[in-house]
Short mmCIF file of C-alpha atoms in Angstrom, two decimals:
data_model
loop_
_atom_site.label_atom_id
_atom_site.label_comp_id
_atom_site.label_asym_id
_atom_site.label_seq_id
_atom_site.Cartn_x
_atom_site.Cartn_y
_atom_site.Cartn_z
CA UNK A 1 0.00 0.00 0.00
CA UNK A 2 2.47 2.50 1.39
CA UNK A 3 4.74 1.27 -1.63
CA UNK A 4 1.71 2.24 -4.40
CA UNK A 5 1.02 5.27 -2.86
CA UNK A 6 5.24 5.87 -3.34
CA UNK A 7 5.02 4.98 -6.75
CA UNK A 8 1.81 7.14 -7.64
CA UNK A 9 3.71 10.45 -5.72
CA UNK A 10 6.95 9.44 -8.14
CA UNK A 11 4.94 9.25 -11.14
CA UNK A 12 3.37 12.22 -10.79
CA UNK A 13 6.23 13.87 -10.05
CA UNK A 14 8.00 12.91 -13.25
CA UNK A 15 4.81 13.62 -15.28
CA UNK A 16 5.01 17.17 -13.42
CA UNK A 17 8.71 17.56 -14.41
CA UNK A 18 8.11 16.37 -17.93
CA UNK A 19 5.10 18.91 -18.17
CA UNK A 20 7.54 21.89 -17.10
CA UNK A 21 10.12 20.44 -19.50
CA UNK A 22 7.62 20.70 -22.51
CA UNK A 23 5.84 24.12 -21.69
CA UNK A 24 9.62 25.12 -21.38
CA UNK A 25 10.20 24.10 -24.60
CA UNK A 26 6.89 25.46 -26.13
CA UNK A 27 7.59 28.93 -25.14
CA UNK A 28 10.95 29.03 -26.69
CA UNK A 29 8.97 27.70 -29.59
CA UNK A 30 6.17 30.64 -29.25
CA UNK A 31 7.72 33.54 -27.49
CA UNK A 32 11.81 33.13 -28.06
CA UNK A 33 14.47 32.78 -25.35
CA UNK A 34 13.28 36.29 -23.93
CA UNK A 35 9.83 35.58 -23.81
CA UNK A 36 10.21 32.23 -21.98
CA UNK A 37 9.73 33.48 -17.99
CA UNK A 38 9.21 30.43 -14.96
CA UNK A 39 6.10 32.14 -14.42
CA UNK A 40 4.89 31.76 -18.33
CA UNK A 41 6.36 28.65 -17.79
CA UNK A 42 4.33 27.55 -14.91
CA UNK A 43 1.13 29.02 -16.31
CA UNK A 44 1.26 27.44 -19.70
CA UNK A 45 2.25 23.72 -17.86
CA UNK A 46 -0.79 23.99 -15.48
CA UNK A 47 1.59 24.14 -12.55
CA UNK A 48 1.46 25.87 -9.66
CA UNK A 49 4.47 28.04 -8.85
CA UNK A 50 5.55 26.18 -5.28
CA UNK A 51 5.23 22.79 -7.76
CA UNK A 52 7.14 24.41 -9.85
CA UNK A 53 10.12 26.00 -7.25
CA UNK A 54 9.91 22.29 -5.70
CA UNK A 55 11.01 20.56 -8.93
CA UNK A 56 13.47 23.64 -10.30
CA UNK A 57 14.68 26.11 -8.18
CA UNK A 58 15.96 28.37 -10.60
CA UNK A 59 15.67 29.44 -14.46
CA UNK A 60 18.94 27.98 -15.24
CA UNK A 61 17.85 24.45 -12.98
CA UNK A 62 14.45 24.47 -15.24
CA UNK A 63 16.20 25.58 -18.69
CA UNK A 64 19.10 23.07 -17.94
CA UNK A 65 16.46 19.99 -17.93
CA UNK A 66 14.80 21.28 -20.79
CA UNK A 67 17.71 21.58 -23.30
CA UNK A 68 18.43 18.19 -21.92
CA UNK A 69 14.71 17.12 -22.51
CA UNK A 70 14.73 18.91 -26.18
CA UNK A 71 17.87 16.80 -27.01
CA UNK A 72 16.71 13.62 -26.25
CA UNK A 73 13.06 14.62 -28.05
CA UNK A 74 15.01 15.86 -30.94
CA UNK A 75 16.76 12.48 -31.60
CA UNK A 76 13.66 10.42 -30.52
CA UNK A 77 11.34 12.22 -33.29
CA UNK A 78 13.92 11.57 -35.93
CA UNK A 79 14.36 8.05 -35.35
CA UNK A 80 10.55 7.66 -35.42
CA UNK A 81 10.22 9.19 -38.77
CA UNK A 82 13.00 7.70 -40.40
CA UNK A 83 11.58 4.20 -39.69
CA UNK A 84 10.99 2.55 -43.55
CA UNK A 85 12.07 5.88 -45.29
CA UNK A 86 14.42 4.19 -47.60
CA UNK A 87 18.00 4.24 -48.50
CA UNK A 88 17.94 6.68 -51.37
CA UNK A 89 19.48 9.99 -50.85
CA UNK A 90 16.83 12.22 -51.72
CA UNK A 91 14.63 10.68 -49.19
CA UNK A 92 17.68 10.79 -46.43
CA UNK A 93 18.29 14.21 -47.10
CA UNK A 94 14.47 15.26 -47.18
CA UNK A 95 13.79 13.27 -44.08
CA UNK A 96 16.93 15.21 -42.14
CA UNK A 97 16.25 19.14 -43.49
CA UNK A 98 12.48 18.48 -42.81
CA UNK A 99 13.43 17.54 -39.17
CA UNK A 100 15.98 21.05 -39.28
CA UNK A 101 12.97 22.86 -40.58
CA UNK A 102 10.74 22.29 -37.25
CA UNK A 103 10.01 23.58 -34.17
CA UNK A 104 12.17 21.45 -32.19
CA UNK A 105 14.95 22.90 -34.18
CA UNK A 106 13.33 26.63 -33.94
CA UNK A 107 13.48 26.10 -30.22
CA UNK A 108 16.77 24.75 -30.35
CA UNK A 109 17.98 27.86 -31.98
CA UNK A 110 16.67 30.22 -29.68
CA UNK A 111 18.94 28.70 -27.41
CA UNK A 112 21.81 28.33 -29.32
CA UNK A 113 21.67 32.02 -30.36
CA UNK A 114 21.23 32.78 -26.21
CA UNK A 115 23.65 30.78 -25.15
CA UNK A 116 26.52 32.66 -27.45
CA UNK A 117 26.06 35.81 -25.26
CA UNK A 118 25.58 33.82 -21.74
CA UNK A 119 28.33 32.01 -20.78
CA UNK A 120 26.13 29.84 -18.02
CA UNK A 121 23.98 28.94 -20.84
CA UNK A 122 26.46 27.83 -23.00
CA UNK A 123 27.57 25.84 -20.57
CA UNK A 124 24.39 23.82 -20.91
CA UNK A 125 23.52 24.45 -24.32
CA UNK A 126 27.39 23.23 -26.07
CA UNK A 127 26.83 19.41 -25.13
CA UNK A 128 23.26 19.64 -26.27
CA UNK A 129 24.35 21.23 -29.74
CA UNK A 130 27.22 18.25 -29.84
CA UNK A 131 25.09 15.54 -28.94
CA UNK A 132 22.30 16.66 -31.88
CA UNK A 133 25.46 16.93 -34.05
CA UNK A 134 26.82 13.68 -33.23
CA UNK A 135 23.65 11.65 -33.27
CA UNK A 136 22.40 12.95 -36.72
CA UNK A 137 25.01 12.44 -37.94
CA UNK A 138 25.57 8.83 -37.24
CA UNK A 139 21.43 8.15 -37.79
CA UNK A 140 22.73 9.95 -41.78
CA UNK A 141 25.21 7.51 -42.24
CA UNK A 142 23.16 4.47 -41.07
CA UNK A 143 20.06 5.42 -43.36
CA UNK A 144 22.02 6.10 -46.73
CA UNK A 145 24.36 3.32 -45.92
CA UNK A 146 27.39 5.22 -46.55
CA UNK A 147 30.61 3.56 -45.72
CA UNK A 148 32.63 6.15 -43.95
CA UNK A 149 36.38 4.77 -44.26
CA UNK A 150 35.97 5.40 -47.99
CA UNK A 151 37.65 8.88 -49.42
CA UNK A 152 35.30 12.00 -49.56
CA UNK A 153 31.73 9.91 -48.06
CA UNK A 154 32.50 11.46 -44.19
CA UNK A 155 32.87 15.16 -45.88
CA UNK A 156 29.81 14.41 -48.21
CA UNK A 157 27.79 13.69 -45.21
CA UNK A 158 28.89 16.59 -43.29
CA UNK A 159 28.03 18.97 -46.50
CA UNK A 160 24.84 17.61 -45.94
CA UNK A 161 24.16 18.37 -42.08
CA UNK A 162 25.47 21.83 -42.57
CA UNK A 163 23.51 22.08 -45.61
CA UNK A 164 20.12 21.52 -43.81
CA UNK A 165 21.24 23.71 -40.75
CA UNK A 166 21.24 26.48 -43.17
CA UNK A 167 18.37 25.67 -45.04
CA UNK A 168 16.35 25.90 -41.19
CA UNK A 169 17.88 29.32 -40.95
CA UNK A 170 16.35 29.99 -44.08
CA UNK A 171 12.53 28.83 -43.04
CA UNK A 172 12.72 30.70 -39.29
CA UNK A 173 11.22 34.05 -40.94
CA UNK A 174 9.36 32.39 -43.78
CA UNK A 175 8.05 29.20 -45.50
CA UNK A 176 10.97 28.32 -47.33
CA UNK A 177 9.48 24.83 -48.08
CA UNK A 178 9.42 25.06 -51.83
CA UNK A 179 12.63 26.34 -52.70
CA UNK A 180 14.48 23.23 -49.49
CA UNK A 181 12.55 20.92 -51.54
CA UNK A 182 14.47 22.07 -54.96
CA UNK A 183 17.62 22.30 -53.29
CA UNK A 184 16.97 18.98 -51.45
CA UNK A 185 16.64 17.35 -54.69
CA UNK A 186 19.85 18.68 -56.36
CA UNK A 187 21.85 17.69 -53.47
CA UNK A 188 20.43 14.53 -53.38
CA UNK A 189 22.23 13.39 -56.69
CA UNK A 190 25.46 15.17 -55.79
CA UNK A 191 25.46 13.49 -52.99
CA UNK A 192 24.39 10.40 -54.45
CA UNK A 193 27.47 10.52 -57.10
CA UNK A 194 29.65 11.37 -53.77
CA UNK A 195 29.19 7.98 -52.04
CA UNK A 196 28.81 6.14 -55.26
CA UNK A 197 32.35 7.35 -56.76
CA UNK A 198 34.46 7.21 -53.79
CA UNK B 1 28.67 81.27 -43.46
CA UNK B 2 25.33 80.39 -42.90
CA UNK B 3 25.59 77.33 -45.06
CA UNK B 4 28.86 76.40 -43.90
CA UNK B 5 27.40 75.87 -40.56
CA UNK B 6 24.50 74.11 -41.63
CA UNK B 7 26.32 71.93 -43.32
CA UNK B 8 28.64 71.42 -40.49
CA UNK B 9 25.55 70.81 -38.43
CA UNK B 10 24.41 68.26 -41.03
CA UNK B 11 27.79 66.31 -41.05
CA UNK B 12 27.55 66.44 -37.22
CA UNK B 13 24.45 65.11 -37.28
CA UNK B 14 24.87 62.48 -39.59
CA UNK B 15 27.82 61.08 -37.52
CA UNK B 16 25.75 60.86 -34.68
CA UNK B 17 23.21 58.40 -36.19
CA UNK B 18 26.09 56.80 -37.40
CA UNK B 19 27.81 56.03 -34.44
CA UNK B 20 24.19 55.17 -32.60
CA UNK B 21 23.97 52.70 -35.58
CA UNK B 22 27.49 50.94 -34.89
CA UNK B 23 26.79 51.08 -30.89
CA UNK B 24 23.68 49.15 -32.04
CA UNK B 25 25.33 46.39 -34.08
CA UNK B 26 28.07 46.10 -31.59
CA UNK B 27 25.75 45.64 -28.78
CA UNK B 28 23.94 42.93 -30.57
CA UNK B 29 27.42 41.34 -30.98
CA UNK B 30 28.42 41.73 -27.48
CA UNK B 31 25.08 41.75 -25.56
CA UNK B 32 22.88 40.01 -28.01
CA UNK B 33 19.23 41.00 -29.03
CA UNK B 34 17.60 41.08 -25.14
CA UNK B 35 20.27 43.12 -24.02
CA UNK B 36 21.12 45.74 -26.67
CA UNK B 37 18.88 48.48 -24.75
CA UNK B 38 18.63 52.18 -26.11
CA UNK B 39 20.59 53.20 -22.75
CA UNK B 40 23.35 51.00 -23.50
CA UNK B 41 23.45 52.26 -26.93
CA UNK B 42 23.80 55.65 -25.90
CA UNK B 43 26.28 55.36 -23.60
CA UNK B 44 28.69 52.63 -26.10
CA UNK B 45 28.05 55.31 -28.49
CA UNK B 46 29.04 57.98 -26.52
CA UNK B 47 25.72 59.96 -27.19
CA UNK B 48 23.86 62.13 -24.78
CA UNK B 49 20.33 60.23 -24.27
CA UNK B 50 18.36 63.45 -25.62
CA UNK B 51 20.89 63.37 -28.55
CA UNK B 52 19.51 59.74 -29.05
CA UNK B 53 15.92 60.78 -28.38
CA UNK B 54 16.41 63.38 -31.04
CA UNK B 55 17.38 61.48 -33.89
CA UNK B 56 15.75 57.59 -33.33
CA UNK B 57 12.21 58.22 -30.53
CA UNK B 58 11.94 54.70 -30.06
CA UNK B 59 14.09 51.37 -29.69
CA UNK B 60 11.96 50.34 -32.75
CA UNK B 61 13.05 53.77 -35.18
CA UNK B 62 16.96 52.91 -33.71
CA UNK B 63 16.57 49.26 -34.81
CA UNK B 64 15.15 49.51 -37.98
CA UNK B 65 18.32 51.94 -39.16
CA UNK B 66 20.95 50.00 -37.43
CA UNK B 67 19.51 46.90 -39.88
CA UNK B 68 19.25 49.20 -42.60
CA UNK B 69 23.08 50.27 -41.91
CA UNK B 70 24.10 46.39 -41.06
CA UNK B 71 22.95 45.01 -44.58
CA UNK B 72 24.57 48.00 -46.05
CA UNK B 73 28.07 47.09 -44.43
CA UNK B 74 27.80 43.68 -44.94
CA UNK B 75 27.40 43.77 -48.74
CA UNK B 76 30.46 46.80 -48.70
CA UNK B 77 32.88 44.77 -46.51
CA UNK B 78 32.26 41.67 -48.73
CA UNK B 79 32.91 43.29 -51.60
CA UNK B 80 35.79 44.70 -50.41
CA UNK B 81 36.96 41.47 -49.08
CA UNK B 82 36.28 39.80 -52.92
CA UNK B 83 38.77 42.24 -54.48
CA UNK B 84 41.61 39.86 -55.87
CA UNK B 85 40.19 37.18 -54.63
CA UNK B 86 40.12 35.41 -57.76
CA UNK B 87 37.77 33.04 -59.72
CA UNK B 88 39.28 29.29 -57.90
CA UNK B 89 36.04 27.93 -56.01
CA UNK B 90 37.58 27.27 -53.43
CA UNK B 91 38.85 30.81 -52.56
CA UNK B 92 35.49 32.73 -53.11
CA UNK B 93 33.85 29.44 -50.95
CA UNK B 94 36.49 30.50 -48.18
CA UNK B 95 35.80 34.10 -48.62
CA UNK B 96 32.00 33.77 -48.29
CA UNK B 97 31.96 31.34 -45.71
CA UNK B 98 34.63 33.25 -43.48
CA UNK B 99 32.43 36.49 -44.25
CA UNK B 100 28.84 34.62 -42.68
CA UNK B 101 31.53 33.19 -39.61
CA UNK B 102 32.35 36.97 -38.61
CA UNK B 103 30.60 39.61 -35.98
CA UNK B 104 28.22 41.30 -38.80
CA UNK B 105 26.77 37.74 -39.22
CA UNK B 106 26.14 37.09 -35.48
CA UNK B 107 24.28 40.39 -35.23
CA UNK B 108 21.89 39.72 -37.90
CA UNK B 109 21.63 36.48 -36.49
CA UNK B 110 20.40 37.98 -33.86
CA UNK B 111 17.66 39.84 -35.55
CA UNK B 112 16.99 36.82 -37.46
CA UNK B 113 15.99 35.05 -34.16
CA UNK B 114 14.15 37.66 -32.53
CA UNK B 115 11.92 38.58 -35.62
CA UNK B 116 10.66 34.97 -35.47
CA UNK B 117 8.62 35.48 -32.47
CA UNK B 118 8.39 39.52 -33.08
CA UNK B 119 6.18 40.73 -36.13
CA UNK B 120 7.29 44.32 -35.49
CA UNK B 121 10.94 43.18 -36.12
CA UNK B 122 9.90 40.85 -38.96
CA UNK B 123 8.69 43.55 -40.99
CA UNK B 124 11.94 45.06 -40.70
CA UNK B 125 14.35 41.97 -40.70
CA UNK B 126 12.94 40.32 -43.62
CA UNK B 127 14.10 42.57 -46.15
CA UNK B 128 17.78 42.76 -44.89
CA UNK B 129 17.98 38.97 -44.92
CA UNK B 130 16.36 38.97 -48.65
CA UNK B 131 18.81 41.70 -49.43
CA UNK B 132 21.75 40.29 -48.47
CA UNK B 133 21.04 36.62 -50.15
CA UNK B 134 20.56 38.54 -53.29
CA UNK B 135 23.46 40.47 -53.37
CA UNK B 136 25.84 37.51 -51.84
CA UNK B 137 24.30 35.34 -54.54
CA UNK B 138 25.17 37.98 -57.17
CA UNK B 139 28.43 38.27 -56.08
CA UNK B 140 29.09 34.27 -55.70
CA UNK B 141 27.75 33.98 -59.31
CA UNK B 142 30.18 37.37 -60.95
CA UNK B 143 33.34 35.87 -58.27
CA UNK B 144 32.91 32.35 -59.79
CA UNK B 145 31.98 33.43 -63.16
CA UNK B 146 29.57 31.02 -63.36
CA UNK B 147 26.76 30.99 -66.19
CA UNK B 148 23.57 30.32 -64.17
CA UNK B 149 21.85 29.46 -67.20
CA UNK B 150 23.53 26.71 -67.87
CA UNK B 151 21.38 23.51 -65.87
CA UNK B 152 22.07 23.05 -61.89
CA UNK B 153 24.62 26.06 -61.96
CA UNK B 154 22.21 28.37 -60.14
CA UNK B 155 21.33 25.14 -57.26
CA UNK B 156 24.86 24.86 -56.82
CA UNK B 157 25.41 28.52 -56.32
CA UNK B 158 22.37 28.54 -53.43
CA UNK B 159 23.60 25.17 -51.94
CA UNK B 160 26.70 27.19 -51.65
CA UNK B 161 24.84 29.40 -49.66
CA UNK B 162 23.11 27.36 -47.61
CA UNK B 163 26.05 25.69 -46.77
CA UNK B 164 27.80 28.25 -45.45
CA UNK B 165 25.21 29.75 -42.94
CA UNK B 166 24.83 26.46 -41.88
CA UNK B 167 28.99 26.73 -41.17
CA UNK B 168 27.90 30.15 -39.93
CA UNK B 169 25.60 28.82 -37.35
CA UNK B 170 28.05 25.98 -36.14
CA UNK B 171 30.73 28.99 -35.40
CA UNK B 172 28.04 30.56 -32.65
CA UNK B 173 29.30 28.95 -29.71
CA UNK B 174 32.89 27.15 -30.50
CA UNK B 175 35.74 28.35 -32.90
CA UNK B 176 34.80 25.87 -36.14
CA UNK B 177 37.12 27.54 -38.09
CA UNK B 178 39.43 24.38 -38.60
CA UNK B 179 36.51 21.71 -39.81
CA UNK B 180 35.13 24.88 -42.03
CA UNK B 181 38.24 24.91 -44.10
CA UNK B 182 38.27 21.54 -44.51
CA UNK B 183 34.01 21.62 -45.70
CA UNK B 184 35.15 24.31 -47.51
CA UNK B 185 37.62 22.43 -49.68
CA UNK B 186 35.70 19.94 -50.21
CA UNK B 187 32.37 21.42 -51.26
CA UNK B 188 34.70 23.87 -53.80
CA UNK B 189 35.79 20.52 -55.66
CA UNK B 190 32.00 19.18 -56.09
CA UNK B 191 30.95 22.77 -56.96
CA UNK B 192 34.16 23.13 -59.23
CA UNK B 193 32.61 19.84 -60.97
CA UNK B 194 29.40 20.62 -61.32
CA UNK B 195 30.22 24.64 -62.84
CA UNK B 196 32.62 22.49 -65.43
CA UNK B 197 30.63 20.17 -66.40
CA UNK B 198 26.99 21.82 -66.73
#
């Protein structure tokens, strides 16, 4: 009984966590690094404020968790959608600027852009921006199949990742979908004569 | 007489909004986009505040010329970084991927990011960004010599771009300047391929 009641008070205190995490995260999405206040925060999770204060203490406690949170989201989300998207490049390369081009990544930016002027946040933010790095990178070599030890395929792949970070620059002030998709395409078959010919 | 101290007053005048400009940009390199303030600006700028008042009333006049005055430098020190350059890919890659990895890019970057989540600033920052692709495009294309009506010479010229804001935006928050080069070099060979054999 007394262990239940434990486990019910833990899980709603990780659902109550995970809530702050993800209203965190939605503000950065809706207002920008500026806009996103604990008290926004707290309002927007359904959380009251000593809930809140209990599980972060602090901006930086709350903002720390939710990079954290946004990172493993970010590489969770692009796993999901790359499940039976095919080896060929085009699709790859679609499937990976598509996943730049969102809100995760929007948010992502806010705090990447923050964190260049705030050392504490860059603190937090450097690993995140790393591990996003590392891990779509890896998940880009695994879809098109590209063997790495061979000349040129590592530096075609990274073309491509700082390809599509650009391109998600590109769609933060407009819908840049239809010119991505023409410049997806075109990269594609470069790409697609990189790992071929090497 | 008269005149000559009108115009006097004109010039002196004129280098006042100038400098207010710069003290803008170089707060939003220092201080980023929450904390370039009209006080601060004054003060970096070495303005009196009713000076300030006088020439930009609100943070949103003061903004709106510093972007004006940022796109204008940006496409004046790139051109005056592309003299003697020289037509090699590779060196006008280096040259416009070093130019989006310097201060002038961070502080539009900064604008970038805040006009996502503030129409106000949209209206304003939208045209510098469209500005300066055109004119770094037009300059990539007359550097390279490249004839963009020959098929996939114009998608190569934007992936170009694309590319290097994406370097841009991995600069931010470590010194990338080492892997850059090295993207750099690479991309110039496929793009050196695919001007030659369009």
């Amino acid at each position: 009984m007394v262990v239940e009641v434990r486990q019910r008070q833990a899980d709603r205190s990780r659902g109550t966590r995970r809530k702050l995490m993800e209203a965190t995260v939605d503000c950065l999405v809706e207002r920008g690094w500026s806009g996103t206040t604990t008290i926004l925060v707290a309002e927007r999770a359904g959380v009251s404020r000593g809930a809140q204060l209990h599980h972060f203490r602090t901006r930086g406690e709350l903002v720390a968790a939710a990079v954290e949170h946004l990172g493993a989201e970010s590489v969770l989300v692009l796993k999901a959608r790359a499940v039976g998207v095919g080896r060929s490049p085009v699709a790859v390369v679609g499937l990976i600027a598509d996943f730049y081009a969102s809100d995760l990544f929007s948010a992502a930016l806010e705090l990447w852009v923050a964190a260049r002027t705030d050392p504490e946040l860059k603190t937090i933010v450097l690993p995140l921006q790393t591990k996003i790095g590392r891990e779509t990178h890896r998940l880009a070599v695994e879809l098109l199949g590209a063997d790495e030890t061979r000349p040129g395929v590592r530096e075609a792949v990274q073309i491509t990742l700082d390809l599509v970070r650009g391109l998600a620059l590109a769609n933060q002030l407009a819908d840049d979908r239809k010119r991505r998709a023409g410049i997806v395409r075109h990269w594609a078959t470069m790409l697609e004569a990189a790992l071929e010919e090497s």
